[in-house]
Backbone as JSON Lines, residues from 0, in Angstrom:
{"i":0,"aa":"X","n":[58.13,43.07,-57.93],"ca":[57.43,43.08,-56.67],"c":[58.46,43.15,-55.55]}
{"i":1,"aa":"X","n":[58.2,44.01,-54.57],"ca":[59.06,44.12,-53.4],"c":[58.49,43.25,-52.28]}
{"i":2,"aa":"X","n":[59.33,42.33,-51.78],"ca":[58.89,41.4,-50.76],"c":[59.78,41.53,-49.54]}
{"i":3,"aa":"X","n":[59.17,41.67,-48.36],"ca":[59.9,41.67,-47.09],"c":[59.63,40.34,-46.42]}
{"i":4,"aa":"X","n":[60.69,39.69,-45.96],"ca":[60.57,38.46,-45.2],"c":[61.03,38.76,-43.78]}
{"i":5,"aa":"X","n":[60.1,38.69,-42.82],"ca":[60.43,38.96,-41.42],"c":[60.88,37.66,-40.77]}
{"i":6,"aa":"X","n":[62.14,37.63,-40.38],"ca":[62.72,36.43,-39.79],"c":[63.63,35.75,-40.8]}
{"i":7,"aa":"X","n":[64.92,35.78,-40.55],"ca":[65.9,35.21,-41.48],"c":[66.45,33.89,-40.95]}
{"i":8,"aa":"X","n":[65.6,33.14,-40.27],"ca":[66.0,31.8,-39.83],"c":[65.95,30.84,-41.0]}
{"i":9,"aa":"X","n":[65.82,29.56,-40.7],"ca":[65.86,28.54,-41.75],"c":[64.78,28.75,-42.81]}
{"i":10,"aa":"X","n":[63.53,28.86,-42.39],"ca":[62.45,28.98,-43.37],"c":[62.43,30.34,-44.06]}
{"i":11,"aa":"X","n":[62.64,31.41,-43.3],"ca":[62.67,32.73,-43.91],"c":[63.78,32.86,-44.94]}
{"i":12,"aa":"X","n":[64.95,32.34,-44.61],"ca":[66.08,32.4,-45.55],"c":[65.83,31.54,-46.78]}
{"i":13,"aa":"X","n":[65.26,30.35,-46.59],"ca":[64.98,29.47,-47.72],"c":[63.99,30.11,-48.69]}
{"i":14,"aa":"X","n":[62.86,30.56,-48.16],"ca":[61.86,31.19,-49.02],"c":[62.41,32.49,-49.63]}
{"i":15,"aa":"X","n":[63.12,33.27,-48.82],"ca":[63.7,34.5,-49.33],"c":[64.68,34.26,-50.47]}
{"i":16,"aa":"X","n":[65.52,33.23,-50.32],"ca":[66.5,32.91,-51.36],"c":[65.81,32.52,-52.66]}
{"i":17,"aa":"X","n":[64.81,31.66,-52.57],"ca":[64.11,31.23,-53.79],"c":[63.33,32.37,-54.42]}
{"i":18,"aa":"X","n":[62.66,33.18,-53.61],"ca":[61.9,34.31,-54.16],"c":[62.81,35.37,-54.78]}
{"i":19,"aa":"X","n":[64.02,35.52,-54.23],"ca":[64.95,36.54,-54.72],"c":[65.42,36.27,-56.15]}
{"i":20,"aa":"X","n":[65.2,35.07,-56.64],"ca":[65.56,34.77,-58.02],"c":[64.68,35.54,-59.01]}
{"i":21,"aa":"X","n":[63.46,35.88,-58.57],"ca":[62.5,36.54,-59.47],"c":[62.03,37.91,-58.98]}
{"i":22,"aa":"X","n":[62.16,38.16,-57.68],"ca":[61.61,39.38,-57.1],"c":[62.66,40.11,-56.28]}
{"i":23,"aa":"X","n":[62.35,41.33,-55.86],"ca":[63.22,42.11,-54.98],"c":[62.88,41.77,-53.54]}
{"i":24,"aa":"X","n":[63.75,41.0,-52.9],"ca":[63.49,40.48,-51.56],"c":[64.46,41.09,-50.55]}
{"i":25,"aa":"X","n":[63.94,41.44,-49.38],"ca":[64.77,41.86,-48.26],"c":[64.39,41.02,-47.05]}
{"i":26,"aa":"X","n":[65.39,40.39,-46.44],"ca":[65.19,39.64,-45.21],"c":[65.38,40.59,-44.04]}
{"i":27,"aa":"X","n":[64.52,40.51,-43.04],"ca":[64.64,41.33,-41.83],"c":[64.84,40.41,-40.64]}
{"i":28,"aa":"X","n":[65.81,40.75,-39.79],"ca":[66.06,39.95,-38.6],"c":[66.59,40.85,-37.49]}
{"i":29,"aa":"X","n":[66.46,40.38,-36.25],"ca":[66.89,41.16,-35.09],"c":[68.35,40.92,-34.73]}
{"i":30,"aa":"X","n":[68.99,39.93,-35.35],"ca":[70.35,39.55,-34.98],"c":[71.35,40.13,-35.98]}
{"i":31,"aa":"X","n":[72.03,41.2,-35.56],"ca":[72.93,41.93,-36.46],"c":[74.0,41.05,-37.12]}
{"i":32,"aa":"X","n":[74.67,40.13,-36.4],"ca":[75.66,39.28,-37.07],"c":[75.08,38.46,-38.23]}
{"i":33,"aa":"X","n":[73.84,38.0,-38.09],"ca":[73.2,37.26,-39.17],"c":[72.92,38.16,-40.36]}
{"i":34,"aa":"X","n":[72.42,39.36,-40.1],"ca":[72.17,40.34,-41.16],"c":[73.46,40.63,-41.92]}
{"i":35,"aa":"X","n":[74.55,40.85,-41.18],"ca":[75.84,41.14,-41.81],"c":[76.32,39.98,-42.67]}
{"i":36,"aa":"X","n":[76.18,38.76,-42.16],"ca":[76.62,37.57,-42.91],"c":[75.83,37.4,-44.19]}
{"i":37,"aa":"X","n":[74.51,37.58,-44.12],"ca":[73.68,37.46,-45.33],"c":[74.08,38.51,-46.36]}
{"i":38,"aa":"X","n":[74.31,39.74,-45.91],"ca":[74.7,40.79,-46.85],"c":[76.07,40.53,-47.47]}
{"i":39,"aa":"X","n":[76.97,39.91,-46.74],"ca":[78.31,39.65,-47.24],"c":[78.41,38.37,-48.06]}
{"i":40,"aa":"X","n":[77.68,37.33,-47.63],"ca":[77.87,36.01,-48.24],"c":[76.64,35.44,-48.94]}
{"i":41,"aa":"X","n":[75.5,36.09,-48.8],"ca":[74.27,35.56,-49.37],"c":[73.72,34.43,-48.51]}
{"i":42,"aa":"X","n":[72.75,33.72,-49.06],"ca":[72.13,32.58,-48.38],"c":[72.52,31.32,-49.13]}
{"i":43,"aa":"X","n":[73.07,30.35,-48.42],"ca":[73.48,29.08,-49.02],"c":[72.39,28.04,-48.79]}
{"i":44,"aa":"X","n":[71.93,27.44,-49.89],"ca":[70.92,26.39,-49.82],"c":[71.56,25.1,-50.33]}
{"i":45,"aa":"X","n":[71.42,24.03,-49.56],"ca":[71.91,22.73,-49.98],"c":[70.7,21.84,-50.22]}
{"i":46,"aa":"X","n":[70.53,21.39,-51.45],"ca":[69.39,20.56,-51.83],"c":[69.88,19.41,-52.68]}
{"i":47,"aa":"X","n":[69.58,18.21,-52.25],"ca":[69.99,16.98,-52.94],"c":[71.48,16.98,-53.23]}
{"i":48,"aa":"X","n":[72.27,17.41,-52.24],"ca":[73.72,17.39,-52.36],"c":[74.32,18.55,-53.14]}
{"i":49,"aa":"X","n":[73.48,19.39,-53.72],"ca":[73.97,20.54,-54.49],"c":[73.88,21.8,-53.64]}
{"i":50,"aa":"X","n":[74.97,22.54,-53.57],"ca":[75.04,23.77,-52.78],"c":[74.94,24.97,-53.72]}
{"i":51,"aa":"X","n":[74.0,25.87,-53.44],"ca":[73.8,27.07,-54.24],"c":[73.76,28.28,-53.31]}
{"i":52,"aa":"X","n":[74.45,29.33,-53.71],"ca":[74.44,30.58,-52.94],"c":[73.57,31.59,-53.67]}
{"i":53,"aa":"X","n":[72.62,32.15,-52.93],"ca":[71.7,33.15,-53.48],"c":[72.01,34.52,-52.89]}
{"i":54,"aa":"X","n":[72.26,35.52,-53.7],"ca":[72.46,36.86,-53.16],"c":[71.12,37.46,-52.73]}
{"i":55,"aa":"X","n":[71.01,37.79,-51.45],"ca":[69.79,38.35,-50.89],"c":[70.19,39.52,-49.99]}
{"i":56,"aa":"X","n":[69.38,40.57,-50.0],"ca":[69.62,41.7,-49.1],"c":[69.04,41.37,-47.73]}
{"i":57,"aa":"X","n":[69.65,41.94,-46.7],"ca":[69.14,41.78,-45.34],"c":[69.25,43.12,-44.6]}
{"i":58,"aa":"X","n":[68.31,43.34,-43.7],"ca":[68.3,44.55,-42.86],"c":[67.93,44.17,-41.45]}
{"i":59,"aa":"X","n":[68.37,44.99,-40.52],"ca":[68.0,44.81,-39.12],"c":[66.53,45.17,-38.95]}
{"i":60,"aa":"X","n":[65.79,44.33,-38.25],"ca":[64.38,44.61,-37.99],"c":[64.25,45.95,-37.27]}
{"i":61,"aa":"X","n":[63.24,46.69,-37.65],"ca":[63.01,48.0,-37.05],"c":[63.69,49.13,-37.8]}
{"i":62,"aa":"X","n":[64.55,48.79,-38.76],"ca":[65.2,49.83,-39.56],"c":[64.24,50.29,-40.65]}
{"i":63,"aa":"X","n":[64.5,51.46,-41.17],"ca":[63.63,52.04,-42.2],"c":[63.69,51.19,-43.47]}
{"i":64,"aa":"X","n":[62.53,50.95,-44.03],"ca":[62.44,50.2,-45.29],"c":[61.37,50.86,-46.16]}
{"i":65,"aa":"X","n":[61.56,50.83,-47.46],"ca":[60.52,51.38,-48.34],"c":[59.25,50.53,-48.26]}
{"i":66,"aa":"X","n":[58.18,51.04,-48.8],"ca":[56.91,50.31,-48.84],"c":[57.11,49.0,-49.6]}
{"i":67,"aa":"X","n":[56.54,47.93,-49.07],"ca":[56.66,46.6,-49.66],"c":[55.31,46.18,-50.24]}
{"i":68,"aa":"X","n":[55.37,45.35,-51.28],"ca":[54.13,44.82,-51.87],"c":[53.61,43.62,-51.09]}
{"i":69,"aa":"X","n":[54.53,42.88,-50.47],"ca":[54.15,41.68,-49.74],"c":[55.07,41.52,-48.53]}
{"i":70,"aa":"X","n":[54.51,41.14,-47.41],"ca":[55.29,40.85,-46.21],"c":[54.99,39.41,-45.8]}
{"i":71,"aa":"X","n":[56.05,38.61,-45.66],"ca":[55.91,37.22,-45.23],"c":[56.54,37.13,-43.85]}
{"i":72,"aa":"X","n":[55.8,36.56,-42.9],"ca":[56.27,36.48,-41.52],"c":[56.73,35.06,-41.21]}
{"i":73,"aa":"X","n":[58.01,34.93,-40.87],"ca":[58.6,33.65,-40.48],"c":[59.27,33.81,-39.12]}
{"i":74,"aa":"X","n":[58.49,34.19,-38.13],"ca":[59.03,34.29,-36.77],"c":[58.16,33.43,-35.86]}
{"i":75,"aa":"X","n":[58.7,33.07,-34.72],"ca":[57.94,32.28,-33.76],"c":[56.74,33.1,-33.26]}
{"i":76,"aa":"X","n":[55.65,32.44,-32.97],"ca":[54.42,33.1,-32.55],"c":[54.61,34.04,-31.38]}
{"i":77,"aa":"X","n":[55.49,33.68,-30.44],"ca":[55.73,34.54,-29.28],"c":[56.27,35.91,-29.67]}
{"i":78,"aa":"X","n":[56.99,35.97,-30.79],"ca":[57.59,37.22,-31.21],"c":[56.64,38.12,-31.99]}
{"i":79,"aa":"X","n":[55.49,37.61,-32.37],"ca":[54.53,38.43,-33.1],"c":[53.57,39.16,-32.18]}
{"i":80,"aa":"X","n":[53.59,38.79,-30.92],"ca":[52.72,39.41,-29.91],"c":[53.25,40.79,-29.54]}
{"i":81,"aa":"X","n":[52.37,41.77,-29.46],"ca":[52.78,43.1,-29.05],"c":[52.95,43.13,-27.54]}
{"i":82,"aa":"X","n":[54.07,43.7,-27.06],"ca":[54.3,43.78,-25.62],"c":[54.07,45.17,-25.09]}
């Protein structure tokens, strides 16, 4: 299953990292330095003192992406409004 996660902040990255263990996940974000860091270093999750790095793909929001089976939105409500 192809899953797009819109918003690579704390919650988007956490869910994206866990889902990427089983599915093809791409995180989308508007902040290029964050996208670059995720692509280079993955997403680090620290849980109960244990640090785990999950390899996850990231893309800049608005860039071309193939059709996805599921889109999960993790952005602030103000950013989902059409201007």
